[in-house]
Short mmCIF file of N, CA and C in Angstrom, two decimals:
data_model
loop_
_atom_site.label_atom_id
_atom_site.label_comp_id
_atom_site.label_asym_id
_atom_site.label_seq_id
_atom_site.Cartn_x
_atom_site.Cartn_y
_atom_site.Cartn_z
N MET E 1 152.95 130.94 151.97
CA MET E 1 152.78 130.89 150.52
C MET E 1 151.83 129.75 150.16
N SER E 2 151.17 129.94 149.07
CA SER E 2 150.23 128.91 148.62
C SER E 2 150.83 128.10 147.47
N THR E 3 150.26 126.92 147.30
CA THR E 3 150.65 126.08 146.17
C THR E 3 150.37 126.79 144.86
N THR E 4 149.31 127.59 144.80
CA THR E 4 148.99 128.35 143.60
C THR E 4 150.12 129.31 143.27
N LYS E 5 150.64 130.00 144.27
CA LYS E 5 151.76 130.92 144.08
C LYS E 5 152.99 130.16 143.57
N THR E 6 153.25 128.99 144.16
CA THR E 6 154.37 128.17 143.73
C THR E 6 154.19 127.76 142.27
N GLU E 7 153.01 127.34 141.90
CA GLU E 7 152.77 126.94 140.52
C GLU E 7 152.99 128.12 139.56
N GLU E 8 152.51 129.29 139.93
CA GLU E 8 152.72 130.48 139.09
C GLU E 8 154.21 130.79 138.94
N GLN E 9 154.93 130.75 140.05
CA GLN E 9 156.36 131.03 140.00
C GLN E 9 157.11 129.97 139.18
N PHE E 10 156.73 128.72 139.35
CA PHE E 10 157.35 127.62 138.61
C PHE E 10 157.12 127.83 137.11
N ARG E 11 155.87 128.12 136.75
CA ARG E 11 155.55 128.35 135.33
C ARG E 11 156.33 129.54 134.78
N SER E 12 156.48 130.58 135.56
CA SER E 12 157.20 131.76 135.13
C SER E 12 158.67 131.43 134.84
N VAL E 13 159.31 130.68 135.72
CA VAL E 13 160.70 130.28 135.50
C VAL E 13 160.79 129.39 134.27
N MET E 14 159.85 128.45 134.14
CA MET E 14 159.89 127.56 132.98
C MET E 14 159.66 128.32 131.68
N ASP E 15 158.84 129.35 131.70
CA ASP E 15 158.65 130.19 130.51
C ASP E 15 159.95 130.91 130.15
N GLU E 16 160.63 131.42 131.18
CA GLU E 16 161.92 132.07 130.97
C GLU E 16 162.92 131.09 130.35
N CYS E 17 162.95 129.87 130.87
CA CYS E 17 163.86 128.84 130.35
C CYS E 17 163.51 128.48 128.91
N ARG E 18 162.22 128.34 128.63
CA ARG E 18 161.78 127.97 127.29
C ARG E 18 162.16 129.06 126.29
N THR E 19 161.99 130.31 126.67
CA THR E 19 162.34 131.42 125.79
C THR E 19 163.82 131.36 125.43
N LEU E 20 164.68 131.14 126.42
CA LEU E 20 166.11 131.03 126.17
C LEU E 20 166.41 129.81 125.29
N PHE E 21 165.77 128.69 125.60
CA PHE E 21 165.96 127.46 124.84
C PHE E 21 165.59 127.68 123.37
N ALA E 22 164.47 128.34 123.13
CA ALA E 22 164.02 128.62 121.76
C ALA E 22 165.01 129.51 121.02
N LYS E 23 165.54 130.51 121.71
CA LYS E 23 166.53 131.40 121.09
C LYS E 23 167.81 130.64 120.74
N LYS E 24 168.22 129.75 121.63
CA LYS E 24 169.42 128.96 121.35
C LYS E 24 169.16 127.97 120.22
N LEU E 25 167.93 127.43 120.15
CA LEU E 25 167.59 126.57 119.01
C LEU E 25 167.69 127.34 117.71
N HIS E 26 167.25 128.57 117.73
CA HIS E 26 167.36 129.42 116.54
C HIS E 26 168.81 129.59 116.13
N ASP E 27 169.66 129.89 117.11
CA ASP E 27 171.07 130.17 116.82
C ASP E 27 171.89 128.93 116.49
N TYR E 28 171.63 127.82 117.20
CA TYR E 28 172.49 126.64 117.10
C TYR E 28 171.78 125.39 116.58
N GLY E 29 170.46 125.44 116.43
CA GLY E 29 169.72 124.22 116.12
C GLY E 29 169.79 123.30 117.33
N ALA E 30 169.42 122.06 117.12
CA ALA E 30 169.46 121.07 118.20
C ALA E 30 170.83 120.40 118.23
N SER E 31 171.88 121.21 118.27
CA SER E 31 173.25 120.70 118.24
C SER E 31 173.55 119.76 119.42
N TRP E 32 172.82 119.91 120.50
CA TRP E 32 172.97 119.06 121.68
C TRP E 32 172.58 117.61 121.41
N ARG E 33 171.97 117.33 120.28
CA ARG E 33 171.58 115.95 119.97
C ARG E 33 172.79 115.02 119.89
N ILE E 34 173.98 115.58 119.64
CA ILE E 34 175.17 114.73 119.53
C ILE E 34 175.77 114.37 120.89
N LEU E 35 175.26 114.98 121.96
CA LEU E 35 175.82 114.71 123.29
C LEU E 35 175.49 113.28 123.74
N ARG E 36 176.53 112.54 124.05
CA ARG E 36 176.34 111.23 124.66
C ARG E 36 175.97 111.43 126.13
N PRO E 37 175.38 110.43 126.76
CA PRO E 37 174.94 110.61 128.16
C PRO E 37 176.03 111.12 129.09
N SER E 38 177.23 110.58 129.00
CA SER E 38 178.30 111.01 129.91
C SER E 38 178.67 112.47 129.69
N SER E 39 178.63 112.94 128.45
CA SER E 39 178.96 114.35 128.17
C SER E 39 177.88 115.27 128.72
N LEU E 40 176.65 114.87 128.61
CA LEU E 40 175.55 115.66 129.17
C LEU E 40 175.67 115.71 130.69
N THR E 41 175.98 114.59 131.29
CA THR E 41 176.17 114.55 132.74
C THR E 41 177.30 115.49 133.16
N ASP E 42 178.38 115.48 132.39
CA ASP E 42 179.50 116.38 132.71
C ASP E 42 179.11 117.84 132.54
N GLN E 43 178.28 118.15 131.56
CA GLN E 43 177.81 119.53 131.38
C GLN E 43 176.97 119.97 132.59
N LEU E 44 176.08 119.10 133.04
CA LEU E 44 175.31 119.39 134.26
C LEU E 44 176.25 119.60 135.44
N PHE E 45 177.26 118.75 135.52
CA PHE E 45 178.21 118.82 136.63
C PHE E 45 178.93 120.17 136.66
N ILE E 46 179.44 120.63 135.50
CA ILE E 46 180.20 121.88 135.54
C ILE E 46 179.30 123.07 135.88
N LYS E 47 178.05 123.03 135.47
CA LYS E 47 177.12 124.11 135.82
C LYS E 47 176.87 124.12 137.33
N ALA E 48 176.58 122.95 137.90
CA ALA E 48 176.30 122.86 139.34
C ALA E 48 177.55 123.16 140.16
N LYS E 49 178.70 122.70 139.70
CA LYS E 49 179.95 122.96 140.41
C LYS E 49 180.25 124.46 140.42
N ARG E 50 179.97 125.13 139.31
CA ARG E 50 180.18 126.58 139.25
C ARG E 50 179.28 127.29 140.25
N ILE E 51 178.02 126.86 140.34
CA ILE E 51 177.12 127.47 141.32
C ILE E 51 177.70 127.33 142.72
N ARG E 52 178.16 126.14 143.04
CA ARG E 52 178.71 125.91 144.38
C ARG E 52 179.92 126.80 144.64
N LYS E 53 180.80 126.91 143.66
CA LYS E 53 181.99 127.75 143.84
C LYS E 53 181.60 129.22 144.00
N LEU E 54 180.62 129.68 143.23
CA LEU E 54 180.16 131.06 143.37
C LEU E 54 179.52 131.29 144.74
N GLU E 55 178.81 130.31 145.24
CA GLU E 55 178.20 130.43 146.57
C GLU E 55 179.29 130.54 147.64
N ILE E 56 180.36 129.80 147.46
CA ILE E 56 181.45 129.79 148.45
C ILE E 56 182.33 131.03 148.32
N LYS E 57 182.73 131.35 147.10
CA LYS E 57 183.65 132.47 146.87
C LYS E 57 182.97 133.82 146.89
N LYS E 58 181.67 133.86 146.60
CA LYS E 58 180.89 135.11 146.56
C LYS E 58 181.42 136.09 145.50
N GLU E 59 182.09 135.56 144.47
CA GLU E 59 182.65 136.43 143.44
C GLU E 59 182.70 135.66 142.12
N SER E 60 182.35 136.35 141.04
CA SER E 60 182.42 135.77 139.71
C SER E 60 183.43 136.53 138.87
N MET E 61 184.32 135.82 138.22
CA MET E 61 185.32 136.46 137.36
C MET E 61 184.81 136.66 135.93
N VAL E 62 183.74 135.97 135.54
CA VAL E 62 183.22 136.09 134.17
C VAL E 62 181.89 136.81 134.10
N GLY E 63 181.39 137.30 135.21
CA GLY E 63 180.22 138.15 135.17
C GLY E 63 178.88 137.49 135.37
N ASP E 64 178.71 136.28 134.89
CA ASP E 64 177.42 135.62 135.08
C ASP E 64 177.29 135.16 136.52
N GLY E 65 176.10 135.32 137.06
CA GLY E 65 175.86 134.93 138.44
C GLY E 65 175.30 133.52 138.55
N ILE E 66 174.74 133.25 139.70
CA ILE E 66 174.24 131.92 140.01
C ILE E 66 172.93 131.61 139.28
N ARG E 67 172.02 132.57 139.23
CA ARG E 67 170.71 132.30 138.66
C ARG E 67 170.78 131.81 137.21
N PRO E 68 171.61 132.43 136.35
CA PRO E 68 171.70 131.91 134.98
C PRO E 68 172.18 130.45 134.91
N GLU E 69 172.97 130.05 135.89
CA GLU E 69 173.43 128.65 135.92
C GLU E 69 172.28 127.71 136.31
N PHE E 70 171.39 128.16 137.21
CA PHE E 70 170.21 127.36 137.51
C PHE E 70 169.33 127.22 136.26
N ILE E 71 169.20 128.30 135.50
CA ILE E 71 168.42 128.26 134.26
C ILE E 71 169.06 127.25 133.30
N ALA E 72 170.39 127.27 133.20
CA ALA E 72 171.09 126.31 132.34
C ALA E 72 170.85 124.88 132.81
N LEU E 73 170.87 124.66 134.12
CA LEU E 73 170.61 123.31 134.64
C LEU E 73 169.21 122.83 134.27
N ILE E 74 168.25 123.72 134.32
CA ILE E 74 166.89 123.35 133.94
C ILE E 74 166.87 122.92 132.47
N ASN E 75 167.45 123.74 131.62
CA ASN E 75 167.43 123.43 130.19
C ASN E 75 168.23 122.18 129.86
N TYR E 76 169.40 122.02 130.46
CA TYR E 76 170.17 120.80 130.22
C TYR E 76 169.47 119.57 130.83
N GLY E 77 168.76 119.76 131.93
CA GLY E 77 167.98 118.64 132.48
C GLY E 77 166.92 118.19 131.52
N ILE E 78 166.25 119.13 130.87
CA ILE E 78 165.24 118.77 129.88
C ILE E 78 165.90 118.15 128.66
N VAL E 79 167.05 118.67 128.24
CA VAL E 79 167.79 118.04 127.15
C VAL E 79 168.11 116.59 127.53
N GLY E 80 168.51 116.38 128.77
CA GLY E 80 168.79 115.03 129.25
C GLY E 80 167.60 114.10 129.11
N LEU E 81 166.42 114.59 129.46
CA LEU E 81 165.21 113.78 129.33
C LEU E 81 164.93 113.47 127.87
N ILE E 82 165.14 114.44 127.00
CA ILE E 82 164.94 114.20 125.56
C ILE E 82 165.94 113.16 125.06
N GLN E 83 167.19 113.28 125.49
CA GLN E 83 168.21 112.34 125.06
C GLN E 83 167.92 110.93 125.58
N LEU E 84 167.41 110.82 126.79
CA LEU E 84 167.03 109.50 127.32
C LEU E 84 165.94 108.88 126.46
N GLU E 85 165.02 109.70 126.04
CA GLU E 85 163.88 109.24 125.26
C GLU E 85 164.29 108.86 123.83
N HIS E 86 165.20 109.62 123.23
CA HIS E 86 165.54 109.44 121.81
C HIS E 86 166.95 108.93 121.56
N GLY E 87 167.78 108.85 122.58
CA GLY E 87 169.16 108.48 122.37
C GLY E 87 169.93 109.63 121.74
N PHE E 88 171.24 109.51 121.70
CA PHE E 88 172.05 110.56 121.06
C PHE E 88 172.16 110.26 119.58
N ALA E 89 172.53 111.27 118.82
CA ALA E 89 172.65 111.13 117.37
C ALA E 89 174.06 111.52 116.93
N ASP E 90 174.45 111.07 115.77
CA ASP E 90 175.75 111.46 115.22
C ASP E 90 175.68 112.78 114.48
N VAL E 91 174.47 113.16 114.08
CA VAL E 91 174.23 114.44 113.41
C VAL E 91 172.93 115.00 113.98
N VAL E 92 172.75 116.29 113.82
CA VAL E 92 171.51 116.90 114.28
C VAL E 92 170.36 116.32 113.45
N ASP E 93 169.44 115.69 114.14
CA ASP E 93 168.35 114.98 113.47
C ASP E 93 166.97 115.45 113.91
N MET E 94 166.90 116.66 114.42
CA MET E 94 165.66 117.16 114.99
C MET E 94 165.53 118.64 114.63
N THR E 95 164.36 119.02 114.19
CA THR E 95 164.12 120.43 113.89
C THR E 95 163.90 121.20 115.19
N PRO E 96 164.08 122.50 115.16
CA PRO E 96 163.77 123.30 116.34
C PRO E 96 162.33 123.11 116.80
N GLU E 97 161.41 122.97 115.88
CA GLU E 97 159.99 122.77 116.24
C GLU E 97 159.79 121.45 116.97
N GLU E 98 160.44 120.39 116.48
CA GLU E 98 160.34 119.09 117.15
C GLU E 98 160.97 119.17 118.54
N ALA E 99 162.12 119.83 118.63
CA ALA E 99 162.80 119.96 119.92
C ALA E 99 161.94 120.73 120.92
N LEU E 100 161.31 121.80 120.46
CA LEU E 100 160.45 122.60 121.36
C LEU E 100 159.24 121.80 121.82
N ALA E 101 158.67 121.00 120.94
CA ALA E 101 157.52 120.16 121.34
C ALA E 101 157.94 119.17 122.43
N LEU E 102 159.10 118.56 122.26
CA LEU E 102 159.61 117.64 123.28
C LEU E 102 159.93 118.39 124.57
N TYR E 103 160.51 119.56 124.43
CA TYR E 103 160.81 120.41 125.59
C TYR E 103 159.53 120.68 126.38
N ASP E 104 158.50 121.10 125.68
CA ASP E 104 157.23 121.42 126.34
C ASP E 104 156.66 120.21 127.07
N ASN E 105 156.77 119.04 126.46
CA ASN E 105 156.27 117.82 127.09
C ASN E 105 157.00 117.55 128.40
N HIS E 106 158.32 117.62 128.37
CA HIS E 106 159.09 117.33 129.59
C HIS E 106 158.95 118.44 130.63
N ALA E 107 158.82 119.68 130.20
CA ALA E 107 158.58 120.78 131.15
C ALA E 107 157.24 120.55 131.86
N GLY E 108 156.25 120.09 131.12
CA GLY E 108 154.95 119.78 131.72
C GLY E 108 155.05 118.65 132.73
N GLU E 109 155.85 117.63 132.41
CA GLU E 109 156.06 116.52 133.35
C GLU E 109 156.74 117.01 134.62
N ALA E 110 157.71 117.91 134.46
CA ALA E 110 158.41 118.46 135.63
C ALA E 110 157.43 119.23 136.52
N LEU E 111 156.56 120.01 135.91
CA LEU E 111 155.56 120.75 136.67
C LEU E 111 154.64 119.79 137.42
N GLU E 112 154.15 118.76 136.74
CA GLU E 112 153.27 117.79 137.39
C GLU E 112 153.96 117.13 138.59
N LEU E 113 155.22 116.74 138.41
CA LEU E 113 155.96 116.11 139.51
C LEU E 113 156.13 117.08 140.67
N MET E 114 156.48 118.32 140.36
CA MET E 114 156.65 119.32 141.42
C MET E 114 155.35 119.50 142.19
N LEU E 115 154.23 119.58 141.49
CA LEU E 115 152.95 119.78 142.18
C LEU E 115 152.64 118.62 143.12
N LYS E 116 152.91 117.40 142.68
CA LYS E 116 152.67 116.23 143.53
C LYS E 116 153.58 116.24 144.76
N LYS E 117 154.88 116.47 144.52
CA LYS E 117 155.82 116.48 145.63
C LYS E 117 155.57 117.66 146.56
N ASN E 118 155.25 118.81 145.98
CA ASN E 118 155.00 119.99 146.80
C ASN E 118 153.78 119.78 147.69
N HIS E 119 152.81 119.06 147.20
CA HIS E 119 151.63 118.72 148.01
C HIS E 119 152.06 117.87 149.20
N ASP E 120 152.86 116.84 148.93
CA ASP E 120 153.27 115.92 149.99
C ASP E 120 154.25 116.55 150.97
N TYR E 121 155.12 117.43 150.49
CA TYR E 121 156.14 118.05 151.34
C TYR E 121 155.70 119.41 151.87
N ASP E 122 154.53 119.87 151.47
CA ASP E 122 153.91 121.08 152.02
C ASP E 122 154.83 122.30 151.98
N GLU E 123 155.33 122.62 150.77
CA GLU E 123 156.13 123.84 150.56
C GLU E 123 157.43 123.85 151.36
N ALA E 124 157.96 122.69 151.74
CA ALA E 124 159.19 122.63 152.53
C ALA E 124 160.35 123.32 151.82
N TRP E 125 160.36 123.31 150.50
CA TRP E 125 161.46 123.91 149.74
C TRP E 125 161.64 125.39 150.06
N ARG E 126 160.56 126.04 150.46
CA ARG E 126 160.64 127.48 150.75
C ARG E 126 161.48 127.76 152.00
N SER E 127 161.60 126.78 152.88
CA SER E 127 162.38 126.96 154.10
C SER E 127 163.83 126.51 153.94
N MET E 128 164.14 126.01 152.77
CA MET E 128 165.50 125.55 152.51
C MET E 128 166.38 126.69 152.02
N ARG E 129 167.66 126.52 152.17
CA ARG E 129 168.64 127.47 151.64
C ARG E 129 168.97 127.10 150.19
N VAL E 130 169.27 128.10 149.39
CA VAL E 130 169.62 127.87 147.99
C VAL E 130 170.84 126.94 147.90
N SER E 131 171.77 127.09 148.81
CA SER E 131 172.95 126.22 148.80
C SER E 131 172.58 124.74 148.95
N SER E 132 171.49 124.46 149.63
CA SER E 132 171.04 123.06 149.74
C SER E 132 170.57 122.53 148.40
N TYR E 133 169.88 123.37 147.62
CA TYR E 133 169.47 122.92 146.27
C TYR E 133 170.71 122.56 145.47
N THR E 134 171.74 123.40 145.58
CA THR E 134 172.99 123.15 144.85
C THR E 134 173.59 121.81 145.26
N ASP E 135 173.66 121.56 146.54
CA ASP E 135 174.23 120.30 147.02
C ASP E 135 173.38 119.10 146.60
N PHE E 136 172.06 119.24 146.64
CA PHE E 136 171.19 118.15 146.21
C PHE E 136 171.34 117.89 144.71
N ILE E 137 171.50 118.95 143.93
CA ILE E 137 171.72 118.79 142.49
C ILE E 137 173.03 118.06 142.24
N LEU E 138 174.08 118.48 142.93
CA LEU E 138 175.38 117.80 142.77
C LEU E 138 175.27 116.33 143.17
N THR E 139 174.51 116.02 144.21
CA THR E 139 174.30 114.64 144.63
C THR E 139 173.57 113.85 143.55
N LYS E 140 172.56 114.46 142.96
CA LYS E 140 171.81 113.80 141.88
C LYS E 140 172.72 113.53 140.69
N ILE E 141 173.60 114.47 140.37
CA ILE E 141 174.53 114.28 139.26
C ILE E 141 175.49 113.13 139.56
N GLU E 142 175.98 113.06 140.78
CA GLU E 142 176.86 111.94 141.17
C GLU E 142 176.11 110.61 141.04
N ARG E 143 174.84 110.60 141.40
CA ARG E 143 174.04 109.38 141.24
C ARG E 143 173.91 109.00 139.77
N VAL E 144 173.68 109.99 138.92
CA VAL E 144 173.60 109.71 137.48
C VAL E 144 174.91 109.12 136.98
N LYS E 145 176.04 109.69 137.43
CA LYS E 145 177.35 109.15 137.02
C LYS E 145 177.48 107.68 137.42
N GLU E 146 177.08 107.36 138.63
CA GLU E 146 177.16 105.98 139.10
C GLU E 146 176.26 105.06 138.27
N ILE E 147 175.06 105.51 137.98
CA ILE E 147 174.14 104.70 137.16
C ILE E 147 174.73 104.49 135.78
N GLU E 148 175.32 105.55 135.21
CA GLU E 148 175.99 105.41 133.90
C GLU E 148 177.14 104.43 133.99
N ASN E 149 177.95 104.52 135.06
CA ASN E 149 179.08 103.60 135.24
C ASN E 149 178.62 102.16 135.39
N LEU E 150 177.43 101.98 135.94
CA LEU E 150 176.87 100.63 136.10
C LEU E 150 176.16 100.15 134.83
N GLY E 151 176.16 100.98 133.82
CA GLY E 151 175.45 100.62 132.59
C GLY E 151 173.96 100.51 132.79
N GLY E 152 173.45 101.22 133.79
CA GLY E 152 172.02 101.22 134.07
C GLY E 152 171.55 100.04 134.91
N ALA E 153 172.46 99.13 135.27
CA ALA E 153 172.09 97.92 136.02
C ALA E 153 172.03 98.24 137.52
N THR E 154 170.98 98.94 137.92
CA THR E 154 170.82 99.33 139.32
C THR E 154 169.94 98.32 140.06
N LEU E 155 169.99 98.39 141.38
CA LEU E 155 169.17 97.50 142.20
C LEU E 155 167.92 98.20 142.73
N VAL E 156 168.06 99.44 143.16
CA VAL E 156 166.92 100.13 143.76
C VAL E 156 166.71 101.55 143.24
N SER E 157 167.56 102.01 142.36
CA SER E 157 167.49 103.39 141.89
C SER E 157 166.24 103.65 141.07
N GLU E 158 165.75 104.90 141.15
CA GLU E 158 164.63 105.32 140.31
C GLU E 158 165.08 105.54 138.87
N GLY E 159 166.37 105.64 138.65
CA GLY E 159 166.89 105.79 137.31
C GLY E 159 167.32 107.21 136.99
N ILE E 160 167.93 107.35 135.84
CA ILE E 160 168.50 108.62 135.42
C ILE E 160 167.41 109.67 135.21
N GLY E 161 166.31 109.30 134.58
CA GLY E 161 165.23 110.24 134.31
C GLY E 161 164.69 110.89 135.58
N SER E 162 164.53 110.11 136.61
CA SER E 162 164.04 110.66 137.89
C SER E 162 165.04 111.65 138.48
N ASN E 163 166.31 111.35 138.33
CA ASN E 163 167.33 112.27 138.82
C ASN E 163 167.33 113.56 138.02
N TYR E 164 167.16 113.47 136.69
CA TYR E 164 167.05 114.69 135.87
C TYR E 164 165.86 115.53 136.31
N MET E 165 164.74 114.87 136.57
CA MET E 165 163.54 115.62 137.01
C MET E 165 163.80 116.33 138.33
N ASP E 166 164.46 115.67 139.25
CA ASP E 166 164.78 116.30 140.52
C ASP E 166 165.74 117.47 140.33
N ILE E 167 166.72 117.31 139.44
CA ILE E 167 167.65 118.40 139.15
C ILE E 167 166.88 119.60 138.62
N ILE E 168 165.98 119.35 137.68
CA ILE E 168 165.16 120.44 137.12
C ILE E 168 164.39 121.14 138.23
N ASN E 169 163.72 120.38 139.06
CA ASN E 169 162.88 120.99 140.09
C ASN E 169 163.69 121.75 141.14
N TYR E 170 164.80 121.20 141.57
CA TYR E 170 165.64 121.94 142.52
C TYR E 170 166.17 123.22 141.89
N ALA E 171 166.54 123.15 140.62
CA ALA E 171 167.05 124.34 139.93
C ALA E 171 165.96 125.40 139.78
N VAL E 172 164.72 124.96 139.53
CA VAL E 172 163.61 125.92 139.47
C VAL E 172 163.44 126.59 140.82
N PHE E 173 163.48 125.81 141.88
CA PHE E 173 163.35 126.39 143.22
C PHE E 173 164.46 127.41 143.48
N GLY E 174 165.68 127.08 143.07
CA GLY E 174 166.78 128.02 143.23
C GLY E 174 166.55 129.30 142.45
N ALA E 175 166.07 129.17 141.22
CA ALA E 175 165.80 130.34 140.38
C ALA E 175 164.69 131.20 140.99
N ILE E 176 163.67 130.55 141.54
CA ILE E 176 162.58 131.29 142.19
C ILE E 176 163.11 132.07 143.39
N LYS E 177 163.84 131.37 144.26
CA LYS E 177 164.32 132.03 145.48
C LYS E 177 165.29 133.16 145.18
N LEU E 178 166.14 132.98 144.19
CA LEU E 178 167.08 134.05 143.84
C LEU E 178 166.36 135.25 143.24
N LYS E 179 165.30 135.00 142.50
CA LYS E 179 164.52 136.10 141.95
C LYS E 179 163.80 136.87 143.07
N GLU E 180 163.33 136.13 144.07
CA GLU E 180 162.67 136.77 145.21
C GLU E 180 163.60 137.67 146.01
N THR E 181 164.89 137.31 146.05
CA THR E 181 165.84 138.08 146.84
C THR E 181 166.46 139.24 146.06
N ASP E 182 166.22 139.29 144.74
CA ASP E 182 166.74 140.43 143.94
C ASP E 182 166.01 141.70 144.23
#
């Protein structure tokens, strides 16, 4: 596979995520603005934990499969980046248009990071199993929890934002691979 193919697939998944995000903004507004960092981390955790359980049990009782959960992780990861940038609010303080503009900015940053890392790692993600993405995402979430528990006073960590970006990128890879196997 070529990096060009990876970029096309990445953009396609991000377009799918953006479309869903825009529809949810229409229905709910930017209601996620009230999420404090720990609540957002817990939301990421339950999505990733569900993926892992579905991978292990091979059965869903509520009908949604693994791929929609990767899409949710991508969107919540971008929400996390927005919340890091703007802090949480007590009331919805952002229009859907403002939220989409911020979404697009962070989605673009995720793409740029993926392209740089994919260059250095030479498409290694394609040889990985989807379950590894899940485990790496769960590890990143645990790191975020620790950073939050430390009040951000880390010694060597890249920080919460870097972990969110990695969560987004691993989730995109999972969504790509699951689409390829359908």
